[in-house]
PDB file of C-alpha atoms in Angstrom:
ATOM      1  CA  MET A  24     115.679  87.510 104.725  1.00 50.00           C
ATOM      2  CA  PRO A  25     115.317  87.368 101.055  1.00 59.00           C
ATOM      3  CA  THR A  26     113.871  89.995  98.910  1.00 68.00           C
ATOM      4  CA  TRP A  27     111.220  87.840  97.157  1.00 71.00           C
ATOM      5  CA  ARG A  28     109.955  86.713 100.593  1.00 75.00           C
ATOM      6  CA  LEU A  29     109.668  90.363 101.828  1.00 74.00           C
ATOM      7  CA  ALA A  30     107.398  91.180  98.568  1.00 78.00           C
ATOM      8  CA  LYS A  31     105.249  88.140  99.291  1.00 79.00           C
ATOM      9  CA  TRP A  32     104.536  89.490 102.837  1.00 79.00           C
ATOM     10  CA  GLN A  33     104.134  92.771 101.453  1.00 76.00           C
ATOM     11  CA  ILE A  34     101.142  91.558  99.136  1.00 78.00           C
ATOM     12  CA  LEU A  35      99.321  89.112 101.806  1.00 79.00           C
ATOM     13  CA  LEU A  36      99.436  92.506 104.015  1.00 78.00           C
ATOM     14  CA  THR A  37      97.959  95.095 101.351  1.00 77.00           C
ATOM     15  CA  GLU A  38      94.522  93.923 102.901  1.00 76.00           C
ATOM     16  CA  PHE A  39      95.251  95.938 105.950  1.00 77.00           C
ATOM     17  CA  ASP A  40      95.824  99.393 106.384  1.00 75.00           C
ATOM     18  CA  ILE A  41      99.319  99.723 107.328  1.00 75.00           C
ATOM     19  CA  VAL A  42     102.071 102.436 106.778  1.00 74.00           C
ATOM     20  CA  TYR A  43     105.501 101.347 106.294  1.00 71.00           C
ATOM     21  CA  VAL A  44     108.136 103.695 107.657  1.00 71.00           C
ATOM     22  CA  THR A  45     111.903 103.563 106.607  1.00 70.00           C
ATOM     23  CA  ARG A  46     114.021 102.966 110.076  1.00 65.00           C
ATOM     24  CA  THR A  47     116.508 105.119 111.091  1.00 62.00           C
ATOM     25  CA  THR A  48     120.068 103.832 111.639  1.00 61.00           C
ATOM     26  CA  MET A  49     120.697 102.631 115.302  1.00 59.00           C
ATOM     27  CA  LYS A  50     123.299 105.042 116.395  1.00 60.00           C
ATOM     28  CA  ALA A  51     120.756 107.664 116.087  1.00 56.00           C
ATOM     29  CA  GLN A  52     118.180 105.888 118.837  1.00 64.00           C
ATOM     30  CA  SER A  53     120.774 105.057 121.053  1.00 69.00           C
ATOM     31  CA  LEU A  54     120.764 107.964 123.002  1.00 65.00           C
ATOM     32  CA  GLU A  55     116.583 107.545 122.857  1.00 68.00           C
ATOM     33  CA  ASP A  56     116.657 103.797 123.741  1.00 72.00           C
ATOM     34  CA  HIS A  57     119.028 104.610 126.563  1.00 70.00           C
ATOM     35  CA  LEU A  58     117.311 107.203 128.418  1.00 68.00           C
ATOM     36  CA  ALA A  59     113.808 104.874 127.744  1.00 70.00           C
ATOM     37  CA  LYS A  60     116.157 102.109 129.670  1.00 69.00           C
ATOM     38  CA  ASN A  61     117.043 104.296 132.336  1.00 69.00           C
ATOM     39  CA  PRO A  62     114.788 106.581 133.762  1.00 68.00           C
ATOM     40  CA  ILE A  63     115.594 109.658 136.103  1.00 65.00           C
ATOM     41  CA  ASP A  64     114.636 108.487 139.389  1.00 63.00           C
ATOM     42  CA  ASP A  65     113.196 111.168 141.891  1.00 59.00           C
ATOM     43  CA  GLU A  66     116.229 111.198 143.896  1.00 62.00           C
ATOM     44  CA  TYR A  67     118.444 112.567 140.918  1.00 60.00           C
ATOM     45  CA  GLN A  68     120.778 115.508 142.176  1.00 65.00           C
ATOM     46  CA  PRO A  69     122.495 117.262 139.064  1.00 63.00           C
ATOM     47  CA  LEU A  70     126.158 117.675 139.156  1.00 60.00           C
ATOM     48  CA  SER A  71     127.991 120.042 140.626  1.00 62.00           C
ATOM     49  CA  THR A  72     129.877 121.671 138.314  1.00 59.00           C
ATOM     50  CA  TYR A  73     132.394 123.871 140.525  1.00 60.00           C
ATOM     51  CA  PHE A  74     135.444 123.229 140.084  1.00 60.00           C
ATOM     52  CA  PRO A  75     137.378 123.629 143.846  1.00 63.00           C
ATOM     53  CA  ASP A  76     141.091 124.517 142.638  1.00 63.00           C
ATOM     54  CA  GLU A  77     140.073 126.813 140.101  1.00 60.00           C
ATOM     55  CA  GLU A  78     142.206 129.598 141.587  1.00 62.00           C
ATOM     56  CA  VAL A  79     145.446 127.320 140.725  1.00 61.00           C
ATOM     57  CA  ASN A  80     147.724 128.898 138.085  1.00 61.00           C
ATOM     58  CA  SER A  81     150.472 126.425 138.120  1.00 58.00           C
ATOM     59  CA  VAL A  82     150.863 122.583 139.550  1.00 57.00           C
ATOM     60  CA  GLU A  83     154.279 121.786 139.788  1.00 57.00           C
ATOM     61  CA  VAL A  84     154.448 117.887 139.855  1.00 51.00           C
ATOM     62  CA  THR A  85     156.974 116.635 142.437  1.00 51.00           C
ATOM     63  CA  SER A  86     159.357 113.382 141.534  1.00 50.00           C
ATOM     64  CA  LYS A  87     161.877 111.145 143.109  1.00 50.00           C
ATOM     65  CA  GLU A  88     163.769 111.225 139.466  1.00 52.00           C
ATOM     66  CA  THR A  89     164.712 114.756 140.262  1.00 60.00           C
ATOM     67  CA  ASN A  90     167.388 113.071 142.647  1.00 75.00           C
ATOM     68  CA  ALA A  91     167.971 109.952 141.277  1.00 85.00           C
ATOM     69  CA  TRP A  92     170.389 108.594 138.834  1.00 90.00           C
ATOM     70  CA  LYS A  93     169.235 107.645 135.504  1.00 91.00           C
ATOM     71  CA  MET A  94     171.027 104.682 133.845  1.00 92.00           C
ATOM     72  CA  PHE A  95     170.546 103.344 129.957  1.00 93.00           C
ATOM     73  CA  PHE A  96     171.541 100.513 128.720  1.00 92.00           C
ATOM     74  CA  ASP A  97     171.766  98.345 125.743  1.00 91.00           C
ATOM     75  CA  GLY A  98     173.287  95.363 123.974  1.00 90.00           C
ATOM     76  CA  ALA A  99     173.967  94.646 120.640  1.00 89.00           C
ATOM     77  CA  VAL A 100     174.506  90.840 118.946  1.00 88.00           C
ATOM     78  CA  ASN A 101     175.194  91.059 115.195  1.00 84.00           C
ATOM     79  CA  ALA A 102     177.785  88.680 113.051  1.00 83.00           C
ATOM     80  CA  LYS A 103     180.806  90.744 113.739  1.00 82.00           C
ATOM     81  CA  GLY A 104     180.720  90.358 117.735  1.00 85.00           C
ATOM     82  CA  ILE A 105     178.468  91.287 120.991  1.00 88.00           C
ATOM     83  CA  GLY A 106     179.012  94.480 122.597  1.00 89.00           C
ATOM     84  CA  ILE A 107     176.846  96.141 125.642  1.00 90.00           C
ATOM     85  CA  GLY A 108     176.820  99.934 126.295  1.00 90.00           C
ATOM     86  CA  GLU A 109     175.434 101.853 128.952  1.00 89.00           C
ATOM     87  CA  ILE A 110     175.207 105.328 130.077  1.00 90.00           C
ATOM     88  CA  LEU A 111     175.101 107.260 133.597  1.00 90.00           C
ATOM     89  CA  ILE A 112     173.334 110.508 133.858  1.00 90.00           C
ATOM     90  CA  SER A 113     173.648 112.040 137.245  1.00 89.00           C
ATOM     91  CA  PRO A 114     171.368 114.021 138.944  1.00 89.00           C
ATOM     92  CA  THR A 115     173.153 117.597 137.613  1.00 88.00           C
ATOM     93  CA  SER A 116     173.087 115.990 133.816  1.00 86.00           C
ATOM     94  CA  GLN A 117     176.999 115.097 134.059  1.00 88.00           C
ATOM     95  CA  HIS A 118     176.942 111.890 131.487  1.00 87.00           C
ATOM     96  CA  TYR A 119     179.142 108.734 132.266  1.00 87.00           C
ATOM     97  CA  PRO A 120     179.346 106.537 129.366  1.00 88.00           C
ATOM     98  CA  ALA A 121     180.624 103.197 129.393  1.00 87.00           C
ATOM     99  CA  THR A 122     180.908 100.223 126.627  1.00 87.00           C
ATOM    100  CA  ALA A 123     182.238  96.827 126.527  1.00 87.00           C
ATOM    101  CA  ARG A 124     182.897  93.747 124.406  1.00 87.00           C
ATOM    102  CA  LEU A 125     181.834  90.325 125.094  1.00 88.00           C
ATOM    103  CA  TRP A 126     183.924  87.449 124.199  1.00 86.00           C
ATOM    104  CA  PHE A 127     181.904  84.665 125.268  1.00 86.00           C
ATOM    105  CA  PHE A 128     178.661  83.877 123.579  1.00 87.00           C
ATOM    106  CA  CYS A 129     175.177  85.571 124.473  1.00 87.00           C
ATOM    107  CA  THR A 130     172.093  85.642 123.216  1.00 88.00           C
ATOM    108  CA  ASN A 131     169.926  88.955 122.890  1.00 88.00           C
ATOM    109  CA  ASN A 132     168.497  88.641 126.492  1.00 90.00           C
ATOM    110  CA  THR A 133     171.624  87.170 128.141  1.00 91.00           C
ATOM    111  CA  THR A 134     173.600  90.621 126.223  1.00 90.00           C
ATOM    112  CA  GLU A 135     171.060  92.751 127.838  1.00 91.00           C
ATOM    113  CA  TYR A 136     170.926  91.664 131.460  1.00 92.00           C
ATOM    114  CA  GLU A 137     175.186  91.901 130.602  1.00 91.00           C
ATOM    115  CA  ALA A 138     174.621  95.915 129.732  1.00 91.00           C
ATOM    116  CA  CYS A 139     172.069  96.095 132.699  1.00 92.00           C
ATOM    117  CA  ILE A 140     174.884  94.145 135.349  1.00 91.00           C
ATOM    118  CA  MET A 141     177.291  96.398 133.949  1.00 92.00           C
ATOM    119  CA  GLY A 142     176.150  99.717 134.841  1.00 90.00           C
ATOM    120  CA  MET A 143     174.769  98.778 138.078  1.00 92.00           C
ATOM    121  CA  ASP A 144     178.027  98.089 139.225  1.00 91.00           C
ATOM    122  CA  MET A 145     179.279 101.254 137.681  1.00 90.00           C
ATOM    123  CA  GLU A 146     176.524 103.133 139.752  1.00 89.00           C
ATOM    124  CA  ILE A 147     177.299 101.167 143.146  1.00 90.00           C
ATOM    125  CA  ASP A 148     181.042 102.096 142.400  1.00 89.00           C
ATOM    126  CA  HIS A 149     179.426 105.803 142.409  1.00 87.00           C
ATOM    127  CA  ASP A 150     177.816 104.733 145.464  1.00 88.00           C
ATOM    128  CA  VAL A 151     174.301 106.173 144.273  1.00 88.00           C
ATOM    129  CA  GLU A 152     171.544 105.332 146.208  1.00 87.00           C
ATOM    130  CA  GLU A 153     168.320 106.474 143.971  1.00 90.00           C
ATOM    131  CA  LEU A 154     168.352 104.921 140.453  1.00 90.00           C
ATOM    132  CA  LEU A 155     166.167 104.594 137.360  1.00 92.00           C
ATOM    133  CA  ILE A 156     167.172 101.952 134.915  1.00 92.00           C
ATOM    134  CA  MET A 157     165.859 102.331 131.750  1.00 91.00           C
ATOM    135  CA  GLY A 158     166.037  99.919 128.776  1.00 90.00           C
ATOM    136  CA  ASP A 159     164.113  98.874 125.155  1.00 89.00           C
ATOM    137  CA  SER A 160     164.603  95.251 126.164  1.00 89.00           C
ATOM    138  CA  ASN A 161     160.413  94.547 127.954  1.00 89.00           C
ATOM    139  CA  LEU A 162     161.161  91.055 128.788  1.00 90.00           C
ATOM    140  CA  ILE A 163     164.097  92.067 130.999  1.00 90.00           C
ATOM    141  CA  ILE A 164     162.059  95.072 132.357  1.00 90.00           C
ATOM    142  CA  GLN A 165     159.508  93.361 133.471  1.00 90.00           C
ATOM    143  CA  GLN A 166     161.522  90.432 134.830  1.00 90.00           C
ATOM    144  CA  ALA A 167     163.281  92.723 136.780  1.00 90.00           C
ATOM    145  CA  GLN A 168     160.369  94.324 138.259  1.00 88.00           C
ATOM    146  CA  GLY A 169     158.812  90.893 138.715  1.00 87.00           C
ATOM    147  CA  GLU A 170     156.066  91.187 136.802  1.00 88.00           C
ATOM    148  CA  TRP A 171     156.879  88.066 134.867  1.00 88.00           C
ATOM    149  CA  LYS A 172     158.407  84.795 135.601  1.00 88.00           C
ATOM    150  CA  THR A 173     161.892  83.756 134.224  1.00 87.00           C
ATOM    151  CA  ARG A 174     161.695  80.262 132.823  1.00 87.00           C
ATOM    152  CA  ASP A 175     164.874  80.438 130.723  1.00 86.00           C
ATOM    153  CA  VAL A 176     167.506  78.354 132.837  1.00 89.00           C
ATOM    154  CA  LYS A 177     170.215  80.953 130.983  1.00 89.00           C
ATOM    155  CA  LEU A 178     168.017  83.959 132.606  1.00 90.00           C
ATOM    156  CA  ILE A 179     167.686  82.788 136.352  1.00 91.00           C
ATOM    157  CA  PRO A 180     171.250  83.370 137.757  1.00 92.00           C
ATOM    158  CA  TYR A 181     171.166  86.871 135.439  1.00 91.00           C
ATOM    159  CA  ARG A 182     167.380  87.843 137.375  1.00 92.00           C
ATOM    160  CA  GLN A 183     169.141  86.171 140.355  1.00 92.00           C
ATOM    161  CA  HIS A 184     172.299  88.839 140.301  1.00 92.00           C
ATOM    162  CA  VAL A 185     170.334  91.816 139.593  1.00 91.00           C
ATOM    163  CA  GLU A 186     167.677  90.909 142.389  1.00 91.00           C
ATOM    164  CA  ASP A 187     170.671  90.847 144.615  1.00 92.00           C
ATOM    165  CA  LEU A 188     172.283  94.069 143.077  1.00 91.00           C
ATOM    166  CA  THR A 189     168.952  95.918 143.576  1.00 91.00           C
ATOM    167  CA  LYS A 190     168.953  95.375 147.308  1.00 90.00           C
ATOM    168  CA  ARG A 191     172.173  97.242 147.776  1.00 90.00           C
ATOM    169  CA  PHE A 192     170.451 100.755 146.097  1.00 89.00           C
ATOM    170  CA  LYS A 193     168.099 102.361 148.557  1.00 89.00           C
ATOM    171  CA  SER A 194     165.367 102.759 145.792  1.00 89.00           C
ATOM    172  CA  VAL A 195     165.446 101.355 142.199  1.00 91.00           C
ATOM    173  CA  GLU A 196     163.149 101.687 139.632  1.00 91.00           C
ATOM    174  CA  PHE A 197     162.891  99.502 136.706  1.00 92.00           C
ATOM    175  CA  ARG A 198     160.811 101.425 133.482  1.00 91.00           C
ATOM    176  CA  TYR A 199     160.714 100.098 129.813  1.00 90.00           C
ATOM    177  CA  ILE A 200     161.668 102.893 126.979  1.00 88.00           C
ATOM    178  CA  HIS A 201     160.858 102.900 123.318  1.00 86.00           C
ATOM    179  CA  HIS A 202     164.226 102.348 121.527  1.00 82.00           C
ATOM    180  CA  PHE A 203     164.360 105.550 119.553  1.00 82.00           C
ATOM    181  CA  HIS A 204     164.681 106.879 123.410  1.00 86.00           C
ATOM    182  CA  ASN A 205     167.466 104.382 123.682  1.00 86.00           C
ATOM    183  CA  GLU A 206     169.890 105.312 121.018  1.00 86.00           C
ATOM    184  CA  LEU A 207     172.678 106.385 122.614  1.00 86.00           C
ATOM    185  CA  ALA A 208     172.799 103.402 124.817  1.00 88.00           C
ATOM    186  CA  ASP A 209     172.603 101.198 121.329  1.00 87.00           C
ATOM    187  CA  ALA A 210     175.562 103.298 119.896  1.00 87.00           C
ATOM    188  CA  LEU A 211     177.720 102.575 122.060  1.00 85.00           C
ATOM    189  CA  ALA A 212     177.060  98.385 122.492  1.00 86.00           C
ATOM    190  CA  THR A 213     177.564  98.844 118.425  1.00 84.00           C
ATOM    191  CA  LEU A 214     180.686 100.959 118.822  1.00 83.00           C
ATOM    192  CA  ALA A 215     181.825  98.256 120.872  1.00 81.00           C
ATOM    193  CA  LEU A 216     181.298  95.448 118.637  1.00 78.00           C
ATOM    194  CA  MET A 217     182.751  97.544 115.163  1.00 79.00           C
ATOM    195  CA  LEU A 218     185.663  98.306 117.042  1.00 74.00           C
ATOM    196  CA  PRO A 219     189.020  95.782 116.532  1.00 69.00           C
ATOM    197  CA  TYR A 220     190.350  94.494 119.970  1.00 65.00           C
ATOM    198  CA  PRO A 221     193.011  97.164 120.681  1.00 62.00           C
ATOM    199  CA  GLY A 222     195.392  94.344 122.765  1.00 65.00           C
ATOM    200  CA  ASN A 223     197.911  96.223 124.813  1.00 61.00           C
ATOM    201  CA  LEU A 224     197.250  99.672 122.697  1.00 60.00           C
ATOM    202  CA  HIS A 225     195.505 102.551 124.329  1.00 67.00           C
ATOM    203  CA  ILE A 226     192.060 104.093 123.206  1.00 67.00           C
ATOM    204  CA  ASP A 227     191.573 107.510 124.352  1.00 69.00           C
ATOM    205  CA  PRO A 228     187.771 108.883 125.155  1.00 68.00           C
ATOM    206  CA  LEU A 229     185.411 109.873 122.645  1.00 67.00           C
ATOM    207  CA  GLU A 230     185.131 113.631 123.096  1.00 71.00           C
ATOM    208  CA  ASN A 231     182.040 114.796 120.984  1.00 70.00           C
ATOM    209  CA  GLN A 232     182.332 118.298 119.696  1.00 72.00           C
ATOM    210  CA  ILE A 233     179.776 120.695 118.408  1.00 72.00           C
ATOM    211  CA  ARG A 234     181.321 122.478 114.909  1.00 69.00           C
ATOM    212  CA  GLU A 235     179.039 125.569 114.041  1.00 70.00           C
ATOM    213  CA  ARG A 236     181.484 126.306 110.595  1.00 68.00           C
ATOM    214  CA  HIS A 237     182.387 124.265 107.777  1.00 65.00           C
ATOM    215  CA  GLY A 238     185.542 122.361 108.018  1.00 63.00           C
ATOM    216  CA  TYR A 239     187.647 124.848 105.404  1.00 58.00           C
ATOM    217  CA  TYR A 240     186.784 127.818 107.560  1.00 59.00           C
ATOM    218  CA  ASN A 241     189.579 127.927 109.435  1.00 54.00           C
ATOM    219  CA  THR A 242     191.979 127.360 106.696  1.00 54.00           C
ATOM    220  CA  VAL A 243     190.835 130.898 105.126  1.00 50.00           C
ATOM    221  CA  GLU A 244     192.940 133.473 107.410  1.00 58.00           C
ATOM    222  CA  VAL A 245     192.615 137.247 106.719  1.00 56.00           C
ATOM    223  CA  GLU A 246     196.629 138.533 106.587  1.00 60.00           C
ATOM    224  CA  PRO A 247     197.182 141.494 108.332  1.00 61.00           C
ATOM    225  CA  ASN A 248     197.768 144.680 106.437  1.00 64.00           C
ATOM    226  CA  VAL A 249     196.204 143.053 103.119  1.00 71.00           C
ATOM    227  CA  GLN A 250     194.713 145.598 101.049  1.00 77.00           C
ATOM    228  CA  PRO A 251     191.233 144.851  99.990  1.00 80.00           C
ATOM    229  CA  GLY A 252     190.498 143.384  96.271  1.00 78.00           C
ATOM    230  CA  TYR A 253     189.562 146.339  94.714  1.00 81.00           C
ATOM    231  CA  HIS A 254     192.766 148.390  95.799  1.00 83.00           C
ATOM    232  CA  ASP A 255     194.097 148.418  92.458  1.00 86.00           C
ATOM    233  CA  ILE A 256     191.137 149.740  90.664  1.00 86.00           C
ATOM    234  CA  LYS A 257     190.539 152.330  93.299  1.00 87.00           C
ATOM    235  CA  ARG A 258     193.734 153.349  92.817  1.00 87.00           C
ATOM    236  CA  PHE A 259     193.804 153.513  89.242  1.00 87.00           C
ATOM    237  CA  LEU A 260     190.621 155.665  89.509  1.00 87.00           C
ATOM    238  CA  LYS A 261     192.352 157.901  91.892  1.00 86.00           C
ATOM    239  CA  THR A 262     195.989 158.698  90.350  1.00 87.00           C
ATOM    240  CA  LYS A 263     195.756 156.605  86.926  1.00 86.00           C
ATOM    241  CA  GLU A 264     198.551 154.469  87.899  1.00 86.00           C
ATOM    242  CA  TYR A 265     198.953 150.296  88.142  1.00 87.00           C
ATOM    243  CA  PRO A 266     200.896 147.963  89.935  1.00 86.00           C
ATOM    244  CA  GLU A 267     204.552 148.219  89.523  1.00 82.00           C
ATOM    245  CA  GLN A 268     204.807 144.547  88.430  1.00 84.00           C
ATOM    246  CA  ALA A 269     201.582 144.577  85.970  1.00 84.00           C
ATOM    247  CA  ASN A 270     202.169 143.440  82.676  1.00 88.00           C
ATOM    248  CA  GLY A 271     199.918 144.822  79.377  1.00 86.00           C
ATOM    249  CA  ASP A 272     197.145 142.588  79.529  1.00 88.00           C
ATOM    250  CA  GLN A 273     196.794 143.179  83.385  1.00 87.00           C
ATOM    251  CA  LYS A 274     196.687 146.931  82.773  1.00 87.00           C
ATOM    252  CA  ARG A 275     194.132 146.669  80.293  1.00 89.00           C
ATOM    253  CA  THR A 276     192.083 144.415  82.390  1.00 88.00           C
ATOM    254  CA  ILE A 277     192.176 147.081  85.148  1.00 87.00           C
ATOM    255  CA  ARG A 278     191.410 149.515  82.887  1.00 88.00           C
ATOM    256  CA  ARG A 279     187.837 147.464  81.628  1.00 89.00           C
ATOM    257  CA  LEU A 280     187.008 146.549  85.359  1.00 87.00           C
ATOM    258  CA  ALA A 281     187.495 150.391  86.391  1.00 86.00           C
ATOM    259  CA  SER A 282     185.016 151.328  84.013  1.00 86.00           C
ATOM    260  CA  GLY A 283     182.482 149.553  85.744  1.00 86.00           C
ATOM    261  CA  PHE A 284     183.353 151.750  89.376  1.00 87.00           C
ATOM    262  CA  PHE A 285     182.934 155.406  90.673  1.00 86.00           C
ATOM    263  CA  LEU A 286     185.186 157.046  92.489  1.00 87.00           C
ATOM    264  CA  SER A 287     184.084 159.105  94.955  1.00 85.00           C
ATOM    265  CA  GLY A 288     186.444 161.129  97.334  1.00 84.00           C
ATOM    266  CA  GLU A 289     187.879 157.670  99.057  1.00 84.00           C
ATOM    267  CA  VAL A 290     184.713 155.640  98.894  1.00 86.00           C
ATOM    268  CA  LEU A 291     184.426 153.266  95.786  1.00 87.00           C
ATOM    269  CA  TYR A 292     181.394 152.358  94.415  1.00 87.00           C
ATOM    270  CA  LYS A 293     180.220 149.648  91.859  1.00 86.00           C
ATOM    271  CA  ARG A 294     177.912 150.439  89.293  1.00 85.00           C
ATOM    272  CA  THR A 295     174.723 148.168  88.381  1.00 83.00           C
ATOM    273  CA  ALA A 296     172.791 147.573  85.566  1.00 80.00           C
ATOM    274  CA  ASN A 297     170.357 149.749  86.566  1.00 78.00           C
ATOM    275  CA  LEU A 298     172.658 152.489  87.263  1.00 73.00           C
ATOM    276  CA  ASN A 299     172.282 152.314  90.881  1.00 81.00           C
ATOM    277  CA  LEU A 300     175.659 152.731  93.007  1.00 85.00           C
ATOM    278  CA  LEU A 301     176.814 150.026  95.737  1.00 85.00           C
ATOM    279  CA  ARG A 302     179.768 150.803  98.315  1.00 85.00           C
ATOM    280  CA  CYS A 303     182.464 148.628  98.217  1.00 86.00           C
ATOM    281  CA  VAL A 304     183.936 147.414 101.755  1.00 84.00           C
ATOM    282  CA  ASP A 305     186.779 145.643 102.717  1.00 83.00           C
ATOM    283  CA  ALA A 306     186.968 142.047 104.443  1.00 79.00           C
ATOM    284  CA  GLU A 307     186.331 143.367 108.002  1.00 80.00           C
ATOM    285  CA  GLU A 308     183.580 145.363 107.694  1.00 82.00           C
ATOM    286  CA  ALA A 309     182.115 142.934 105.559  1.00 80.00           C
ATOM    287  CA  GLY A 310     182.006 140.450 108.446  1.00 79.00           C
ATOM    288  CA  ARG A 311     180.249 142.907 110.231  1.00 81.00           C
ATOM    289  CA  ILE A 312     177.678 143.633 107.439  1.00 79.00           C
ATOM    290  CA  MET A 313     177.233 139.877 107.402  1.00 79.00           C
ATOM    291  CA  HIS A 314     176.826 139.104 110.900  1.00 78.00           C
ATOM    292  CA  GLU A 315     174.095 142.055 111.437  1.00 78.00           C
ATOM    293  CA  VAL A 316     172.209 140.953 108.354  1.00 74.00           C
ATOM    294  CA  HIS A 317     172.158 137.639 109.179  1.00 73.00           C
ATOM    295  CA  ALA A 318     171.552 137.169 112.990  1.00 72.00           C
ATOM    296  CA  GLY A 319     171.262 140.776 113.429  1.00 66.00           C
ATOM    297  CA  VAL A 320     168.221 142.390 115.071  1.00 62.00           C
ATOM    298  CA  CYS A 321     165.739 140.134 112.829  1.00 58.00           C
ATOM    299  CA  GLU A 322     167.671 137.069 112.811  1.00 61.00           C
ATOM    300  CA  PRO A 323     166.393 135.851 109.768  1.00 66.00           C
ATOM    301  CA  HIS A 324     168.943 132.913 109.561  1.00 67.00           C
ATOM    302  CA  MET A 325     168.646 133.102 105.704  1.00 69.00           C
ATOM    303  CA  ASN A 326     170.693 130.771 103.698  1.00 72.00           C
ATOM    304  CA  GLY A 327     173.709 132.486 101.350  1.00 72.00           C
ATOM    305  CA  TYR A 328     172.093 133.413  98.156  1.00 73.00           C
ATOM    306  CA  ILE A 329     169.222 135.167 100.121  1.00 76.00           C
ATOM    307  CA  LEU A 330     171.852 136.831 102.544  1.00 74.00           C
ATOM    308  CA  THR A 331     173.738 138.320  99.106  1.00 76.00           C
ATOM    309  CA  LYS A 332     171.069 139.092  97.350  1.00 76.00           C
ATOM    310  CA  LYS A 333     169.508 141.043 100.547  1.00 77.00           C
ATOM    311  CA  ILE A 334     173.333 142.857 101.406  1.00 76.00           C
ATOM    312  CA  LEU A 335     173.627 143.912  97.491  1.00 75.00           C
ATOM    313  CA  ARG A 336     170.257 145.823  98.132  1.00 75.00           C
ATOM    314  CA  ALA A 337     171.223 147.370 101.048  1.00 73.00           C
ATOM    315  CA  GLY A 338     173.836 148.401  98.870  1.00 73.00           C
ATOM    316  CA  TYR A 339     176.760 146.824  99.601  1.00 75.00           C
ATOM    317  CA  TYR A 340     179.419 145.155  96.947  1.00 70.00           C
TER     318      TYR A 340
END
């Protein structure tokens, strides 16, 4: 209602003793209105708050998935070709990947059906009885479950063939998953269409390795009976002798470097700027120290810079 009309009615009603009160919000009155419209009957009984299984500490859910094989399938279509991929997972977590490239025209939906059929054929070859099929194509999953009707004439034979293959298993369950959880099957399908046709060539199965060290790590080999880098400095401080093939510049460099070290018996120390002494260690002992500091009792797993600083603070050079 316009403001001027409200003001007109307020002026006309001033002759009456009317008190205007601001109405609260509807949310604050929702509970009161509900209780006013639904009064409590005489037969009302309070709710029982007793939990019958309160003494149960844990609940173990058993599912038929524990004994069932799992199959992930996916298809890929782009300008380079058409590829399908699927992976079988046994109840003991053994993975059986498979991929194929299609040399005939397929749409996205028919490609998904081709991948599903290839996986089901492999399951039949493995004599699988219980199977859980998972894919990221909601259309294929819903049609295989019988929830959606198959009206596309190109998909009807695929749907019928999947139904025939389903009858060869003891139990089959179709489940839709997000494409994020189907990355491995998608990678296999993409790999199939990216690789050129090998012809009569043979391609060995792909091997997935876990590398915990850098590629150049294995190229650095410690030769046996090799003196540490501070050997010439230690010998100079002990006997004032130089290496046999050292020239004048190299001898001068050894004298300059030796001024920053201190020899105590057979132990060589490195002098720091704050007059601390750091014990020099060889390669074998340095490896043990780094392993203990990096992944020892505390296992901080710090980066290389922090690891070096911590070893220096521990008194090693």
